[in-house]
Short mmCIF file of C-alpha atoms in Angstrom, two decimals:
data_model
loop_
_atom_site.label_atom_id
_atom_site.label_comp_id
_atom_site.label_asym_id
_atom_site.label_seq_id
_atom_site.Cartn_x
_atom_site.Cartn_y
_atom_site.Cartn_z
CA MET H 1 98.88 91.60 58.35
CA THR H 2 98.19 88.13 59.75
CA GLU H 3 97.49 89.60 63.18
CA LYS H 4 94.90 92.02 61.73
CA VAL H 5 93.13 89.24 59.86
CA GLN H 6 93.13 87.08 62.99
CA GLN H 7 91.64 89.91 65.06
CA SER H 8 89.02 90.60 62.41
CA ASP H 9 88.06 86.93 62.26
CA GLU H 10 87.76 86.62 66.02
CA THR H 11 85.49 89.65 66.31
CA LYS H 12 83.10 87.92 63.91
CA ILE H 13 82.83 84.73 65.97
CA PRO H 14 79.46 84.66 67.79
CA LEU H 15 78.95 83.56 71.36
CA ARG H 16 77.03 80.33 71.91
CA ARG H 17 73.46 80.15 73.23
CA VAL H 18 73.94 77.27 75.62
CA LEU H 19 72.37 78.42 78.90
CA GLY H 20 68.90 77.13 79.70
CA LEU H 21 66.21 78.53 81.95
CA GLY H 22 67.25 76.61 85.09
CA THR H 23 70.84 77.81 84.77
CA ALA H 24 69.65 81.39 84.21
CA ILE H 25 67.49 81.29 87.37
CA LEU H 26 70.45 80.04 89.42
CA LEU H 27 72.64 82.79 87.93
CA VAL H 28 70.12 85.42 89.08
CA ALA H 29 69.87 83.90 92.56
CA GLY H 30 73.63 83.35 92.79
CA ASN H 31 74.33 86.98 91.94
CA ILE H 32 71.80 88.32 94.46
CA ILE H 33 72.64 86.11 97.45
CA GLY H 34 75.84 87.52 98.89
CA THR H 35 76.84 88.22 102.48
CA GLY H 36 74.05 90.68 103.36
CA VAL H 37 71.53 87.97 104.22
CA PHE H 38 73.79 86.78 107.05
CA LYS H 39 74.33 90.10 108.79
CA LYS H 40 71.72 92.74 107.82
CA ILE H 41 69.46 91.67 110.68
CA VAL H 42 71.76 93.23 113.30
CA PRO H 43 71.43 96.90 112.22
CA MET H 44 67.75 96.35 111.45
CA ALA H 45 67.12 94.96 114.95
CA ALA H 46 69.12 97.81 116.45
CA SER H 47 66.73 100.33 114.86
CA GLY H 48 64.08 99.48 117.45
CA LEU H 49 61.63 97.80 115.06
CA SER H 50 59.70 94.72 116.17
CA LYS H 51 59.89 91.27 114.57
CA PRO H 52 56.74 91.74 112.40
CA GLU H 53 57.97 95.17 111.30
CA ILE H 54 61.39 93.80 110.29
CA LEU H 55 59.78 90.98 108.33
CA LEU H 56 57.51 93.55 106.69
CA ALA H 57 60.61 95.57 105.76
CA TRP H 58 62.11 92.50 104.03
CA ILE H 59 58.83 91.91 102.19
CA ALA H 60 58.61 95.59 101.20
CA ALA H 61 62.20 95.57 99.94
CA GLY H 62 61.40 92.41 98.00
CA GLY H 63 58.37 94.16 96.55
CA VAL H 64 60.58 97.03 95.36
CA ALA H 65 62.99 94.48 93.89
CA LEU H 66 60.05 92.88 92.10
CA THR H 67 59.11 96.22 90.50
CA GLY H 68 62.69 96.35 89.26
CA ALA H 69 62.51 92.72 88.16
CA PHE H 70 59.32 93.41 86.15
CA THR H 71 61.01 96.48 84.63
CA PHE H 72 64.14 94.69 83.52
CA ALA H 73 62.18 91.61 82.47
CA GLY H 74 60.37 93.96 80.08
CA LEU H 75 63.61 95.53 78.88
CA SER H 76 65.12 92.10 78.19
CA ARG H 77 62.54 91.67 75.41
CA VAL H 78 63.97 94.52 73.34
CA SER H 79 67.25 92.83 72.31
CA LYS H 80 68.90 89.41 72.06
CA GLN H 81 72.38 90.93 72.25
CA SER H 82 74.76 90.62 75.18
CA GLY H 83 75.51 93.81 77.09
CA GLY H 84 72.36 94.13 79.17
CA LEU H 85 71.93 97.55 80.70
CA TYR H 86 74.39 99.14 78.25
CA GLU H 87 72.44 97.73 75.32
CA TYR H 88 69.08 98.98 76.63
CA MET H 89 70.48 102.43 77.43
CA ARG H 90 72.02 102.65 73.95
CA LEU H 91 68.78 101.67 72.22
CA ALA H 92 66.67 104.02 74.37
CA PHE H 93 68.86 107.14 74.53
CA GLY H 94 71.68 106.72 72.03
CA LYS H 95 75.25 105.46 71.92
CA PHE H 96 76.70 108.26 74.07
CA ALA H 97 74.29 107.61 76.98
CA GLY H 98 74.98 103.89 76.71
CA PHE H 99 78.72 104.50 76.76
CA ILE H 100 78.59 106.71 79.88
CA MET H 101 76.65 103.98 81.67
CA GLY H 102 79.07 101.28 80.48
CA TRP H 103 82.15 103.35 81.27
CA SER H 104 80.81 104.07 84.76
CA GLY H 105 80.48 100.33 85.24
CA PHE H 106 84.00 99.60 84.04
CA SER H 107 85.72 102.44 85.88
CA ILE H 108 83.68 102.55 89.10
CA SER H 109 80.65 100.47 89.95
CA LEU H 110 81.09 97.01 88.41
CA SER H 111 84.86 96.73 88.72
CA GLY H 112 84.74 98.27 92.20
CA ALA H 113 82.06 95.81 93.31
CA LEU H 114 84.08 92.90 91.90
CA ALA H 115 87.18 94.10 93.76
CA ALA H 116 85.20 94.57 97.00
CA VAL H 117 83.69 91.08 96.90
CA ALA H 118 87.10 89.57 96.16
CA PHE H 119 88.52 91.41 99.17
CA ILE H 120 85.60 90.24 101.37
CA PHE H 121 86.26 86.65 100.29
CA ALA H 122 89.96 86.98 101.09
CA GLN H 123 89.14 88.56 104.46
CA SER H 124 86.83 85.65 105.31
CA VAL H 125 89.65 83.23 104.50
CA ASN H 126 92.03 85.31 106.63
CA SER H 127 89.59 85.17 109.56
CA MET H 128 89.82 81.37 109.53
CA VAL H 129 93.41 80.80 108.36
CA HIS H 130 95.73 83.71 109.08
CA LEU H 131 97.38 84.87 105.88
CA PRO H 132 101.00 86.12 105.86
CA ASP H 133 101.67 89.77 105.08
CA PRO H 134 104.80 89.60 102.89
CA LEU H 135 104.88 93.32 102.01
CA GLN H 136 104.23 94.63 105.51
CA GLN H 137 107.48 96.62 105.56
CA TRP H 138 106.12 98.78 102.72
CA SER H 139 102.59 99.18 104.13
CA GLY H 140 103.17 102.85 104.97
CA ILE H 141 103.92 103.82 101.37
CA SER H 142 101.01 105.79 99.93
CA LEU H 143 99.86 107.50 96.78
CA TRP H 144 98.14 110.85 97.35
CA SER H 145 97.94 110.02 101.07
CA PHE H 146 94.91 107.71 100.75
CA ILE H 147 95.99 104.82 98.50
CA TYR H 148 98.16 102.27 100.33
CA PRO H 149 98.88 99.53 97.74
CA PHE H 150 101.05 97.38 100.04
CA ASP H 151 98.84 97.55 103.13
CA ASN H 152 97.23 94.23 104.11
CA SER H 153 99.17 92.62 101.26
CA GLY H 154 98.36 89.00 102.12
CA VAL H 155 94.60 89.58 101.81
CA LYS H 156 95.06 91.64 98.64
CA ILE H 157 97.27 89.00 97.02
CA LEU H 158 94.69 86.30 97.71
CA ALA H 159 91.89 88.55 96.40
CA MET H 160 93.78 89.19 93.16
CA ALA H 161 94.70 85.51 92.81
CA THR H 162 91.04 84.55 93.25
CA ILE H 163 90.00 86.99 90.51
CA ALA H 164 92.68 85.51 88.24
CA VAL H 165 91.61 81.91 88.91
CA LEU H 166 87.92 82.64 88.30
CA THR H 167 88.78 84.60 85.15
CA TRP H 168 90.71 81.59 83.86
CA PHE H 169 87.80 79.33 84.74
CA ASN H 170 85.31 81.52 82.86
CA TYR H 171 87.82 81.93 80.01
CA ARG H 172 87.44 78.18 79.38
CA GLY H 173 83.77 78.50 78.45
CA VAL H 174 80.46 79.87 79.65
CA ARG H 175 79.42 76.34 80.63
CA PHE H 176 82.34 76.22 83.09
CA GLY H 177 81.45 79.50 84.80
CA SER H 178 77.70 78.85 84.85
CA GLY H 179 78.23 75.25 85.98
CA LEU H 180 80.38 76.42 88.88
CA ASN H 181 77.67 78.94 89.78
CA SER H 182 74.93 76.27 89.70
CA MET H 183 76.91 74.15 92.14
CA LEU H 184 77.81 77.03 94.47
CA THR H 185 74.31 78.56 94.43
CA SER H 186 72.75 75.16 95.19
CA LEU H 187 75.12 74.80 98.15
CA LYS H 188 74.25 78.33 99.31
CA ILE H 189 70.53 77.58 99.23
CA ILE H 190 71.02 74.25 101.01
CA GLY H 191 73.12 75.99 103.68
CA ILE H 192 70.50 78.72 104.19
CA LEU H 193 67.70 76.14 104.44
CA ALA H 194 69.74 74.14 106.97
CA LEU H 195 70.30 77.27 109.06
CA ILE H 196 66.56 78.05 108.91
CA VAL H 197 65.66 74.57 110.18
CA MET H 198 68.30 74.67 112.95
CA ALA H 199 67.18 78.10 114.15
CA LEU H 200 63.48 77.21 114.14
CA LEU H 201 64.09 73.97 116.08
CA PHE H 202 66.45 75.60 118.59
CA THR H 203 64.95 75.59 122.09
CA GLY H 204 67.98 76.47 124.21
CA SER H 205 69.20 79.82 125.48
CA VAL H 206 71.74 82.08 123.83
CA THR H 207 74.75 83.72 125.37
CA GLN H 208 74.71 87.47 125.78
CA THR H 209 77.80 89.25 124.48
CA ARG H 210 77.14 92.59 126.17
CA ALA H 211 74.48 94.36 128.14
CA ILE H 212 71.28 95.05 126.26
CA GLU H 213 70.68 98.75 126.05
CA ASN H 214 67.63 100.68 124.95
CA ASN H 215 68.38 101.92 121.47
CA PRO H 216 67.30 105.55 121.12
CA SER H 217 67.25 105.59 117.33
CA MET H 218 63.48 104.97 117.11
CA ALA H 219 62.61 107.82 119.43
CA GLU H 220 65.05 110.21 117.80
CA ALA H 221 64.35 109.41 114.17
CA GLY H 222 60.73 108.27 114.31
CA TYR H 223 59.06 105.10 113.16
CA VAL H 224 58.77 106.05 109.46
CA THR H 225 62.46 106.88 109.20
CA ALA H 226 63.47 103.70 111.03
CA PHE H 227 61.23 101.55 108.82
CA PHE H 228 62.45 103.20 105.60
CA GLY H 229 66.04 102.70 106.75
CA ALA H 230 65.29 99.01 107.31
CA VAL H 231 63.74 98.68 103.84
CA LEU H 232 66.76 100.40 102.32
CA SER H 233 69.12 98.14 104.26
CA ALA H 234 67.21 95.04 103.11
CA PHE H 235 67.10 96.22 99.50
CA TRP H 236 70.91 96.12 99.21
CA ALA H 237 70.66 92.36 99.81
CA TYR H 238 68.33 92.08 96.78
CA ASP H 239 70.45 94.10 94.36
CA GLY H 240 72.02 92.27 91.42
CA PHE H 241 68.92 90.97 89.63
CA THR H 242 69.69 93.15 86.58
CA ASN H 243 73.05 91.54 85.80
CA ILE H 244 71.76 88.40 84.08
CA THR H 245 70.93 90.63 81.10
CA TYR H 246 74.65 91.06 80.38
CA ILE H 247 74.79 87.49 79.04
CA ALA H 248 71.63 87.65 76.90
CA GLY H 249 73.71 86.51 73.92
CA GLU H 250 74.39 83.16 75.59
CA VAL H 251 70.92 82.35 76.96
CA LYS H 252 68.60 80.16 74.92
CA ARG H 253 65.39 81.90 73.84
CA PRO H 254 66.42 85.07 75.74
CA LYS H 255 63.20 87.02 75.16
CA ARG H 256 61.31 84.22 76.91
CA ASN H 257 63.82 82.87 79.42
CA LEU H 258 65.40 86.09 80.73
CA PRO H 259 62.12 87.61 82.02
CA ILE H 260 61.19 84.32 83.70
CA ALA H 261 64.67 83.96 85.23
CA ILE H 262 64.70 87.52 86.60
CA ILE H 263 61.22 87.36 88.15
CA PHE H 264 61.50 83.79 89.45
CA GLY H 265 65.02 84.41 90.79
CA VAL H 266 63.92 87.47 92.76
CA CYS H 267 60.87 85.60 94.13
CA LEU H 268 63.04 82.66 95.21
CA VAL H 269 65.48 84.94 97.01
CA MET H 270 62.64 86.90 98.63
CA VAL H 271 61.17 83.73 100.13
CA LEU H 272 64.59 82.63 101.43
CA TYR H 273 65.28 86.06 102.95
CA VAL H 274 61.96 86.27 104.78
CA LEU H 275 62.28 82.69 106.07
CA ILE H 276 65.84 83.07 107.34
CA ASN H 277 65.18 86.41 109.06
CA ASN H 278 62.11 84.92 110.72
CA ALA H 279 64.32 82.05 111.88
CA TYR H 280 66.95 84.47 113.27
CA MET H 281 64.33 86.27 115.34
CA THR H 282 62.72 83.00 116.47
CA ALA H 283 66.02 81.69 117.83
CA VAL H 284 67.16 85.00 119.37
CA PRO H 285 64.90 87.85 120.61
CA VAL H 286 64.98 90.96 118.45
CA HIS H 287 66.24 93.21 121.25
CA GLN H 288 69.20 90.88 121.82
CA LEU H 289 70.07 90.77 118.13
CA GLY H 290 70.05 94.56 118.21
CA ALA H 291 72.51 94.51 121.11
CA LEU H 292 75.15 92.62 119.09
CA GLU H 293 78.25 94.49 118.02
CA GLU H 294 77.74 96.39 114.76
CA ASN H 295 80.15 94.21 112.78
CA GLN H 296 79.07 90.94 114.38
CA ILE H 297 77.46 88.47 111.98
CA ALA H 298 74.08 87.31 113.30
CA ALA H 299 74.17 83.97 111.47
CA THR H 300 77.55 83.08 113.00
CA TYR H 301 76.36 84.14 116.47
CA ILE H 302 73.19 82.04 116.24
CA ALA H 303 74.92 78.97 114.77
CA GLY H 304 77.59 79.24 117.46
CA ASN H 305 74.93 79.14 120.17
CA ILE H 306 73.17 76.18 118.55
CA MET H 307 76.20 74.02 117.65
CA GLY H 308 79.11 75.69 119.41
CA ALA H 309 82.39 76.39 117.63
CA PRO H 310 81.66 73.91 114.78
CA GLY H 311 78.42 75.78 114.01
CA ALA H 312 80.18 79.13 113.85
CA THR H 313 82.83 77.59 111.60
CA LEU H 314 80.22 76.14 109.25
CA ILE H 315 78.51 79.52 108.89
CA SER H 316 81.87 81.19 108.25
CA LEU H 317 82.44 78.62 105.49
CA LEU H 318 78.96 79.32 104.11
CA ILE H 319 79.66 83.07 104.02
CA MET H 320 83.00 82.37 102.33
CA LEU H 321 81.24 80.14 99.79
CA SER H 322 78.60 82.80 99.21
CA SER H 323 81.11 85.57 98.47
CA PHE H 324 83.14 83.23 96.24
CA GLY H 325 80.02 82.27 94.28
CA THR H 326 78.96 85.91 93.86
CA LEU H 327 82.47 86.79 92.68
CA ASN H 328 82.36 84.04 90.05
CA VAL H 329 79.07 85.36 88.66
CA MET H 330 80.46 88.90 88.54
CA VAL H 331 83.47 87.73 86.53
CA LEU H 332 81.11 85.91 84.16
CA PHE H 333 78.67 88.79 83.72
CA TYR H 334 80.70 91.98 83.60
CA ALA H 335 83.07 91.04 80.77
CA ARG H 336 80.05 90.74 78.43
CA LEU H 337 79.30 94.45 78.93
CA TYR H 338 82.81 95.46 77.79
CA TYR H 339 82.58 92.96 74.92
CA ARG H 340 79.37 94.55 73.68
CA MET H 341 80.79 98.08 73.99
CA ALA H 342 83.78 96.98 71.91
CA GLN H 343 81.43 95.63 69.23
CA GLU H 344 79.93 99.13 69.04
CA ASN H 345 83.44 100.69 68.77
CA VAL H 346 83.19 102.53 72.10
CA PHE H 347 85.73 100.39 73.97
CA PHE H 348 89.08 98.85 73.07
CA ARG H 349 88.28 97.04 69.83
CA ASN H 350 90.10 93.81 70.66
CA ALA H 351 87.68 93.29 73.57
CA ALA H 352 85.16 92.23 70.90
CA LYS H 353 87.25 89.14 70.11
CA VAL H 354 85.74 85.74 70.90
CA HIS H 355 87.94 82.71 71.55
CA PRO H 356 87.53 80.36 68.57
CA ALA H 357 87.54 77.22 70.73
CA PHE H 358 85.94 78.31 74.02
CA ARG H 359 83.54 80.91 72.53
CA THR H 360 84.14 83.39 75.34
CA PRO H 361 85.02 87.12 75.15
CA TYR H 362 88.49 86.33 76.46
CA ILE H 363 90.08 89.74 75.90
CA ALA H 364 87.18 91.48 77.68
CA LEU H 365 87.67 89.02 80.56
CA ARG H 366 91.30 90.10 80.75
CA TYR H 367 90.44 93.81 80.82
CA SER H 368 87.96 93.18 83.62
CA MET H 369 90.50 91.11 85.55
CA VAL H 370 93.34 93.62 85.29
CA TRP H 371 91.33 96.70 86.27
CA SER H 372 89.64 94.91 89.17
CA MET H 373 93.06 93.82 90.41
CA VAL H 374 94.23 97.44 90.28
CA LEU H 375 91.26 98.46 92.42
CA VAL H 376 92.01 95.66 94.89
CA LEU H 377 95.61 96.84 95.11
CA SER H 378 94.51 100.44 95.60
CA GLY H 379 92.35 99.50 98.57
CA THR H 380 89.83 102.19 97.55
CA PHE H 381 87.07 99.85 96.37
CA ASP H 382 84.86 100.62 99.39
CA MET H 383 84.91 104.27 98.41
CA LEU H 384 84.29 103.38 94.78
CA THR H 385 81.27 101.21 95.58
CA ASP H 386 79.87 103.99 97.80
CA MET H 387 80.28 106.42 94.92
CA SER H 388 78.66 104.00 92.50
CA ILE H 389 75.35 103.90 94.41
CA LEU H 390 74.29 107.30 93.07
CA MET H 391 75.26 106.50 89.47
CA SER H 392 73.66 103.04 89.53
CA PHE H 393 70.28 104.33 90.61
CA ILE H 394 70.39 107.29 88.23
CA PHE H 395 70.87 104.78 85.41
CA TYR H 396 68.16 102.50 86.83
CA SER H 397 65.68 105.37 86.69
CA PHE H 398 66.67 106.20 83.10
CA LEU H 399 66.30 102.56 82.06
CA ALA H 400 62.83 102.38 83.60
CA VAL H 401 61.93 105.48 81.57
CA GLY H 402 63.42 103.66 78.58
CA LEU H 403 60.99 100.80 79.08
CA ILE H 404 58.05 103.22 78.96
CA LYS H 405 59.56 104.75 75.83
CA PHE H 406 59.89 101.34 74.15
CA LYS H 407 56.29 100.47 74.98
CA ARG H 408 54.98 103.75 73.61
CA GLN H 409 56.98 103.23 70.41
CA ASN H 410 55.53 99.71 70.20
CA LEU H 411 59.05 98.22 70.19
CA ILE H 412 57.96 95.87 72.98
CA ARG H 413 54.62 94.28 72.22
CA ASP H 414 54.68 91.57 74.86
CA LYS H 415 52.67 91.98 78.03
CA ILE H 416 54.78 93.14 80.99
CA PRO H 417 53.60 92.27 84.52
CA CYS H 418 52.29 95.28 86.48
CA TYR H 419 53.01 97.70 83.63
CA PRO H 420 53.06 100.74 83.88
CA LEU H 421 52.89 100.67 87.69
CA ALA H 422 56.11 98.65 88.12
CA PRO H 423 58.48 100.97 86.20
CA VAL H 424 56.86 104.10 87.70
CA LEU H 425 57.30 102.79 91.26
CA PHE H 426 60.85 101.70 90.49
CA ILE H 427 61.66 105.15 89.08
CA LEU H 428 60.38 106.78 92.27
CA PHE H 429 62.39 104.41 94.47
CA ALA H 430 65.55 104.92 92.37
CA ILE H 431 65.17 108.71 92.62
CA ILE H 432 64.69 108.51 96.40
CA ILE H 433 67.84 106.40 96.82
CA ALA H 434 69.88 108.63 94.50
CA ALA H 435 68.70 111.79 96.28
CA ASN H 436 69.32 110.28 99.72
CA THR H 437 72.83 109.24 98.67
CA PHE H 438 73.62 112.69 97.34
CA ILE H 439 72.33 114.36 100.52
CA THR H 440 74.04 112.02 102.98
CA GLN H 441 77.28 111.55 100.99
CA PRO H 442 77.63 114.68 98.81
CA ARG H 443 81.42 114.47 98.48
CA LEU H 444 81.48 110.83 97.41
CA SER H 445 78.51 111.37 95.10
CA ALA H 446 80.23 114.31 93.42
CA MET H 447 83.36 112.21 93.00
CA GLY H 448 81.26 109.43 91.44
CA ILE H 449 79.76 111.86 88.93
CA GLY H 450 83.23 113.24 88.26
CA LEU H 451 84.66 109.80 87.57
CA ALA H 452 81.74 108.97 85.29
CA ALA H 453 82.43 112.24 83.45
CA THR H 454 85.96 111.03 82.65
CA GLY H 455 84.18 108.85 80.10
CA ILE H 456 83.37 111.90 77.94
CA PRO H 457 86.88 112.35 76.46
CA CYS H 458 87.22 108.56 76.27
CA TYR H 459 84.05 108.36 74.18
CA PHE H 460 85.38 110.86 71.64
CA TYR H 461 88.77 109.11 71.66
CA PHE H 462 87.17 105.78 70.73
CA LYS H 463 85.03 107.51 68.07
CA TRP H 464 88.21 109.00 66.54
CA LYS H 465 90.28 105.83 66.86
CA TYR H 466 87.71 103.52 65.27
CA LYS H 467 86.23 106.00 62.80
CA GLY H 468 85.01 104.19 59.72
CA LEU H 469 85.08 100.72 61.28
CA PRO H 470 81.73 98.94 61.07
CA VAL H 471 80.05 97.79 64.25
CA VAL H 472 80.08 94.04 64.83
CA GLN H 473 76.78 92.27 64.24
CA ASN H 474 77.01 88.59 65.14
CA VAL H 475 73.95 87.75 67.22
CA PRO H 476 73.76 83.96 67.59
CA GLY H 477 70.48 82.31 66.66
CA ASP H 478 68.17 80.78 69.23
CA ASP H 479 69.00 77.35 67.91
CA GLN H 480 72.64 77.64 69.01
#
């Protein structure tokens, strides 16, 4: 009986609105800036495009991101609750649609992305300090001939340990997680600015790793295809601007500050991306960047030529820092989605509990940690993130339609920048990406839809299990 009362009390504890506008902007920027900015230039240069055309591709991708930023800035005005995309989908299309989106995030896209970034961080550590492989003797053991849980065990153990440490850190309070992000994002921006200055001032020559060959991709595919591919490649480096909405319940004056944070954060990142790619191509000719090995990181190559081994090491540390910072923001954000679903009785009910001292959704943090660790151990997160692309952009298109629906119903009365052009353009871009993913990766896309469909019986299970229980309504006031 005591345990039930305790659980009931903890589900009624509200989160605290303690995050200001500056912190929110850094959270947006910290979530967007990952590892793509350091290496996307190589495949883009290999496409045969010129320097102005590549810069135009980055600007175009930023423009698409801005249409998404305007769209989700508008959506953020419809609710003060945590839960972000789940909350908007629920309000626009009903609880079932919201659940399918949220379940897809938990089972595939969000947890898979968290696992992938943790693995990338551990790999970057392993590239600098070789990690032992304590379970190597069992590396050949598989489940269903494609899951090898003990393969590369040293990297996986570090990845899981990192998730656990960051979960504990965010468990201690939203100020801890957001404070860590502010520090890491500031260091990322400083590092990128330093690299820009070094590359622009560099007047020496660069070493050539292999013979420069004429890349036939332009002639074979055509200019339009090459340019669209570059825009698509650049856009992946902008993705993540929607995730700040998951913590709406902890942002001060969310209907004012979230739209500003999303738009300003995307603009800040866009400027940094254009500047650093211009610096890359100023220091090294485009055709030589295109001749680098596919997996070679352009930033490391350039810094190595400018400063030697210490420069390459510093960039490796910056990439490590970047992936670690992105991982921290993911841990902070994603648990709030599961917390909000639990409040609506469409997830494990105890995930709605809030720690009485730290005011964090600590049970939801644990669920996120455990499932992400399972995906790290499975080693299938790359496949899961590939599958998630289709589902993510299907939901993006629905949410943009939801914004138009809210405006027509007069549920959002505030002025939205570039409305209705922004959501319409974003819908078209989301449909193009989803269609392209389904055409180029039909098997993985079908698997993604299949995994999302596993949420259907889960939805009815939660409805049966928590039948009669009221939803939790504990939105903190703006003065908190």
